[in-house]
Amino acid sequence: MNKNRLLFFVMLLTTLLISSCDENDNPAGEGDKTPEEATSLLILNEGSMGMNDATLTQYNLQEDAITKDYFRNKNKRGLGDVANDMVQYGSKIYIAVNKSGTVEVIEAASGISIQQIKMETASGASKEPRRIATHGGKVYVTSFDDTVTRIDTVSLTVDGSVEVGMDPEGIAIKNNKIYVANSGGLNWENGYDNTLSVIDLSSFTEEKKIVVGTNPGAVQTDSQGDIYLSVTGNYGDEPGAFKIIRSGSNTAETVEGITSPQKFVISDNKAYIITGSYGVPNSIVVYDCLEERVITNSFISDGTEIPIMNNVTVDPVSGDLFVASTDYVHPGDLYCFDKTGKMKFRLTATGINPSVVVWQ
Amino acid sequence: MASTAICVLPISAIGQTVSDTIGLPEVVVTERFSDREIRATAPRYILTGEQIGQLNALQLSDAVKYLPGVTIRDYGGIGGLKTISVRSLGAHHTAVSYNGITLSDQQTGQIDIGRFSLENVDRVTLHNGQDDRIFRPARSFVSASVLEIITSEPRFNGNEWLNGKVSLRGGSYGLYNPSLLINSKLSERVSATFSGEWMSSRGDYPYLLSYGTSAGDSTSRERRINSDVENLRLEGSLHAKFSASSRGDLHLYYFSSERGLPGATIYYNTLHDAGQRLWDRNFFLQGHFEHTFSSKWLFQTNGKYQRGYLRYLDPTYLGVSGKVEDVFTQNEHYGSLSALYRAFPNLSFSASTDLISATMHANRKGFVIPTRLTSHTVIATKWVSEQLLATASLLHTQTFESADNGVAGTNRTRFSPYLSVSFKPFHTHDLRMRAFYKKSFRLPTFNDLYFPQVGVRNLQPEDAEQFNIGLTFGTTNDELLQQFTITADTYHNRVENKIVAYPTRNLHQWAMVNVGKVIINGIDLSLEGSTAVTDEMMLHAGSSYTWQTAIDHTDRQQVSFGHQLPYTPHHSGSSRMALEIKQLQVAYTLIWSGKRYSNGYNDAAYRMERYADHSISLQKSFNTSLGRLMLVGEVLNLTNKNYEIVRNYPMPGRSFRLTLSIHF
């Protein structure tokens, strides 16, 4: 009798529990097979802070197949926390993972990581690597600990470091010089930086700083050696501007007619500049660097609206434009436009903060 | 002391005729807590001190996890932030009250319930909607739900003038927790209590870091870094019976803590962000006085001064200064007047008005010094009979915002109606049907309004609407079960004008906006019972289960539209069982949760697997010449389950605690 009471009681209390636990529990599984020799895109998704959710998305152009979390599928581990930049150089791809304090070097063809280069300060915290440029068998990485790190592409180890201004962002290399935009973004309370560091490539030392305007971000060069910068401003009384430093000059001039420039890229002497302000969908301004004039204020010609663009990449062969959209919270999309500004395809929800694209 | 409100409100005790207790306000109505749960017109869950003792709980958050409809956002470890969200409305919609008076944090709008010890707690009650007791300060009518903490009142047997408890607790990862409670009868009319406690822990528990969410992904064994915590709590209270018709009390509370903020477990660099620290000091002095003028008129007044100090340090910031250091102080003055009028034996009315003045200071450049004056006024009515219990109230809120050296936020006016009813159709069975409707809101916090570059001055309050219908059933002295209660409720909630941070131009520029809209549907079930297995063996058991959908209805264009809110399981629940054999007690507890997503876009990549956390304890009492000695041994997370409630904030694995206490 007592035993029955106990049994009844236990059953009563566990019935709910058992029935409610019965959930569909398939593990996250997606096919990771890509045919060899296939033409694919690799999309970098930066992820969000503290979430370890930086990913690569592979898109097979021929099969129209998407593989999310490509890096993890290949390497059985995630990329890390906030991957800010990715560059293909030779047969390898280099990815700067900001909070994780790593540069992942992967084999472009296979997606397999062949080296994870630690980017740490003396105390063991991350240097917060940010942007990458490549030249002459070396990879150069800006980091928020106010340095540019040089990585040798043969030994895949750090072989030098140079101090620059505050919180360097964009980096470009031209005519034996490295140009680094010192943003001072982490010092926003007491004043941003406003300089561009010029580093001699051979001696790997900083030659000078050129004043360019408050809080510079992206840097690119054209074929003539002109340097272009987007200066972000202080989000208050100092507005953003698009700047040019002509080859050989030490002064930054404002390019008129381009307001609130953000990230941009130069390909075939054309600058594709994301511009925009709050409440209005971003647009892409195309600027001809040789003729020094705006070709169009709105590259997208088919009416597609993208509220916030996170980054833009140009296919140097076809002239296709890849625009990554974001809301900074949920996975964003990757749009592909042909060179006339008409959408060719759109990949939805590739990952958190999708950014640049490389070809595989 | 807040239980005084219960004592003078005979209408809480439906079992007794109203006239029995009128005029005898000091008589403590010895109604069982389980009866209060099933009689309530709105879901009310009570954990008594005895039940808390069976829950393997150290902090308030540990105990509250067992209640249906509750989601605790737990960042892991003793020092990790723990906030409570009830029925997916969000932490801002749950008020936490301490001995009847609402605690507040005007800066963040949410209370860290990990901060509260259970050492001197008499009971914890969660009120969904509103409490049926209408003779209460207006502020307790404001929130969508209230978590009420009531500390032990001094009680003396016969000629006793001093009693108390000394206890020492130790456990894994350097847990050291001595405490002392003293109750003293100063005179026939006045008694005093003192309660003090120290708690420290290294908190460096091991965990398994998985570098991916799929089977076969790499893992590494890590130890939590910078997870230490040191807390000091000092409390004192005075309880006075001035006359047969008036009583009052004063309560002093001080809490000081220093803790490391271990941060998210960043892949490949668990040291990153692992140097941040938080210092926290809270102080309040609150008083309560009540007087019975006649059998028809009762009056009470409450007042409080509260001060909060918070210092945050990040010593590894890569900016020029090499660190981030913030100091925030908050001051709040609070006063309340309430009256109850018992117009007829079945019908009473109450009115209450509260005034709150709150100010915040911050050390950093660009912060204004905001002051918010808030008035809450409520009128309420209640009908009580054997078959029907109904309450209605209307709350008016007005804010007056001002700011030194800056622009003030917009003043707001709001009306919040509430209706509830419970009906007992049969005389012979304690079966009740109940329903409530509540419209409430939460004000924008000081951070929402004033945080440099993020705060928006004209932010609207966030609105919440709740509909609930339910059934309750109870038996006592049944042949099979000594006592048994079941409650089942289904609810529909809506949150509109939800305040969320929104990027305005880029990642660096966020602003608070009223864009969010959430529709929530759910079911809460709870079962509880006791049975005598043999003459010397008692079994107590309880179980709760919640099913809910909390769907993002903000923007059709967003990928998260129609998806479940982050960190909100569809299924969750708990079970607890305690077997008492003479002076020995064995207790088992279980908390489990189904899958959740860490992102509002419910993709497999953001999925968090379900977990179950089992704990057991063994408790033995001895009667000694010093008093009653109690030894408790606990094994927490028995199966050493590696899990996270918040992504990248691992919970501790298997750990142990041993407590020795003497009740003298």
mmCIF file of C-alpha atoms in Angstrom, chain B residues 204-322:
data_model
loop_
_atom_site.group_PDB
_atom_site.id
_atom_site.type_symbol
_atom_site.label_atom_id
_atom_site.label_comp_id
_atom_site.label_asym_id
_atom_site.label_seq_id
_atom_site.Cartn_x
_atom_site.Cartn_y
_atom_site.Cartn_z
ATOM 1 C CA ASP B 204 37.296 28.989 -10.894
ATOM 2 C CA TYR B 205 35.239 26.032 -11.971
ATOM 3 C CA PRO B 206 36.309 23.828 -14.850
ATOM 4 C CA TYR B 207 34.262 23.589 -18.008
ATOM 5 C CA LEU B 208 34.477 22.090 -21.411
ATOM 6 C CA LEU B 209 34.908 24.679 -24.147
ATOM 7 C CA SER B 210 33.432 23.408 -27.405
ATOM 8 C CA TYR B 211 34.674 25.063 -30.568
ATOM 9 C CA GLY B 212 31.458 24.368 -32.377
ATOM 10 C CA THR B 213 27.936 23.104 -31.813
ATOM 11 C CA SER B 214 28.134 19.853 -33.757
ATOM 12 C CA ALA B 215 29.233 16.455 -32.555
ATOM 13 C CA GLY B 216 32.891 15.888 -33.343
ATOM 14 C CA ASP B 217 33.902 19.543 -33.025
ATOM 15 C CA SER B 218 37.065 20.174 -31.037
ATOM 16 C CA THR B 219 36.924 20.838 -27.342
ATOM 17 C CA SER B 220 39.343 21.918 -24.682
ATOM 18 C CA ARG B 221 39.263 21.684 -20.890
ATOM 19 C CA GLU B 222 39.310 25.148 -19.415
ATOM 20 C CA ARG B 223 38.883 26.795 -16.078
ATOM 21 C CA ARG B 224 36.811 29.907 -15.525
ATOM 22 C CA ILE B 225 39.126 32.889 -15.067
ATOM 23 C CA ASN B 226 38.390 36.009 -13.010
ATOM 24 C CA SER B 227 35.201 34.568 -11.572
ATOM 25 C CA ASP B 228 35.894 35.302 -7.918
ATOM 26 C CA VAL B 229 33.346 37.010 -5.712
ATOM 27 C CA GLU B 230 33.285 38.517 -2.223
ATOM 28 C CA ASN B 231 30.009 39.587 -0.653
ATOM 29 C CA LEU B 232 29.189 41.145 2.672
ATOM 30 C CA ARG B 233 25.584 41.519 3.763
ATOM 31 C CA LEU B 234 24.469 43.254 6.959
ATOM 32 C CA GLU B 235 20.846 43.668 7.922
ATOM 33 C CA GLY B 236 19.064 44.883 10.986
ATOM 34 C CA SER B 237 15.435 45.424 11.794
ATOM 35 C CA LEU B 238 13.199 46.694 14.564
ATOM 36 C CA HIS B 239 9.633 45.504 14.955
ATOM 37 C CA ALA B 240 7.277 47.374 17.242
ATOM 38 C CA LYS B 241 3.727 46.880 18.391
ATOM 39 C CA PHE B 242 2.782 50.340 19.586
ATOM 40 C CA SER B 243 -0.714 49.364 20.634
ATOM 41 C CA ALA B 244 -3.398 46.860 19.823
ATOM 42 C CA SER B 245 -4.192 48.827 16.715
ATOM 43 C CA SER B 246 -0.825 50.029 15.443
ATOM 44 C CA ARG B 247 2.466 48.515 14.561
ATOM 45 C CA GLY B 248 5.525 49.346 12.575
ATOM 46 C CA ASP B 249 8.990 48.298 11.643
ATOM 47 C CA LEU B 250 12.280 49.594 10.365
ATOM 48 C CA HIS B 251 14.673 47.694 8.177
ATOM 49 C CA LEU B 252 18.291 48.499 7.392
ATOM 50 C CA TYR B 253 20.087 46.700 4.584
ATOM 51 C CA TYR B 254 23.684 46.907 3.436
ATOM 52 C CA PHE B 255 25.339 44.846 0.773
ATOM 53 C CA SER B 256 28.830 45.189 -0.560
ATOM 54 C CA SER B 257 30.504 43.066 -3.160
ATOM 55 C CA GLU B 258 33.548 42.840 -5.339
ATOM 56 C CA ARG B 259 33.606 40.423 -8.197
ATOM 57 C CA GLY B 260 35.417 39.547 -11.353
ATOM 58 C CA LEU B 261 33.479 39.628 -14.584
ATOM 59 C CA PRO B 262 34.840 36.620 -16.400
ATOM 60 C CA GLY B 263 33.263 37.583 -19.708
ATOM 61 C CA ALA B 264 32.297 35.323 -22.549
ATOM 62 C CA THR B 265 34.547 32.350 -23.192
ATOM 63 C CA ILE B 266 36.257 33.679 -26.309
ATOM 64 C CA TYR B 267 37.640 30.954 -28.555
ATOM 65 C CA TYR B 268 41.429 30.780 -28.549
ATOM 66 C CA ASN B 269 41.716 33.572 -26.022
ATOM 67 C CA THR B 270 39.779 32.951 -22.827
ATOM 68 C CA LEU B 271 41.917 35.658 -21.236
ATOM 69 C CA HIS B 272 40.361 38.283 -23.432
ATOM 70 C CA ASP B 273 38.060 40.591 -21.488
ATOM 71 C CA ALA B 274 38.793 38.462 -18.429
ATOM 72 C CA GLY B 275 40.234 41.287 -16.361
ATOM 73 C CA GLN B 276 37.049 43.233 -15.804
ATOM 74 C CA ARG B 277 35.841 43.847 -12.266
ATOM 75 C CA LEU B 278 32.746 45.157 -10.582
ATOM 76 C CA TRP B 279 32.289 46.745 -7.176
ATOM 77 C CA ASP B 280 28.802 47.065 -5.929
ATOM 78 C CA ARG B 281 27.427 48.664 -2.762
ATOM 79 C CA ASN B 282 23.781 48.890 -1.898
ATOM 80 C CA PHE B 283 22.192 50.425 1.106
ATOM 81 C CA PHE B 284 18.623 51.042 2.078
ATOM 82 C CA LEU B 285 16.621 51.999 5.094
ATOM 83 C CA GLN B 286 12.922 51.341 4.925
ATOM 84 C CA GLY B 287 10.090 51.785 7.364
ATOM 85 C CA HIS B 288 6.519 50.670 7.603
ATOM 86 C CA PHE B 289 3.768 51.823 9.914
ATOM 87 C CA GLU B 290 0.142 50.784 10.015
ATOM 88 C CA HIS B 291 -2.807 51.665 12.111
ATOM 89 C CA THR B 292 -6.356 50.369 12.413
ATOM 90 C CA PHE B 293 -8.731 53.237 13.094
ATOM 91 C CA SER B 294 -11.852 51.143 13.249
ATOM 92 C CA SER B 295 -13.189 47.908 11.913
ATOM 93 C CA LYS B 296 -13.782 49.739 8.660
ATOM 94 C CA TRP B 297 -10.698 51.943 8.263
ATOM 95 C CA LEU B 298 -7.067 50.886 8.039
ATOM 96 C CA PHE B 299 -4.097 53.035 7.224
ATOM 97 C CA GLN B 300 -0.454 52.386 6.392
ATOM 98 C CA THR B 301 2.560 54.392 5.397
ATOM 99 C CA ASN B 302 5.876 53.254 3.953
ATOM 100 C CA GLY B 303 9.097 55.073 3.309
ATOM 101 C CA LYS B 304 12.526 54.298 2.027
ATOM 102 C CA TYR B 305 15.906 55.758 1.239
ATOM 103 C CA GLN B 306 18.031 53.701 -1.136
ATOM 104 C CA ARG B 307 21.558 54.267 -2.335
ATOM 105 C CA GLY B 308 23.432 52.289 -4.935
ATOM 106 C CA TYR B 309 27.084 52.501 -5.931
ATOM 107 C CA LEU B 310 28.578 50.667 -8.852
ATOM 108 C CA ARG B 311 32.155 50.765 -10.072
ATOM 109 C CA TYR B 312 33.229 48.981 -13.199
ATOM 110 C CA LEU B 313 36.816 48.581 -14.314
ATOM 111 C CA ASP B 314 38.230 47.147 -17.499
ATOM 112 C CA PRO B 315 42.006 47.267 -17.079
ATOM 113 C CA THR B 316 42.834 45.731 -20.464
ATOM 114 C CA TYR B 317 41.133 48.245 -22.748
ATOM 115 C CA LEU B 318 43.257 48.995 -25.793
ATOM 116 C CA GLY B 319 42.382 52.695 -25.857
ATOM 117 C CA VAL B 320 45.001 55.305 -24.903
ATOM 118 C CA SER B 321 44.000 55.342 -21.234
ATOM 119 C CA GLY B 322 44.512 51.572 -21.112
#
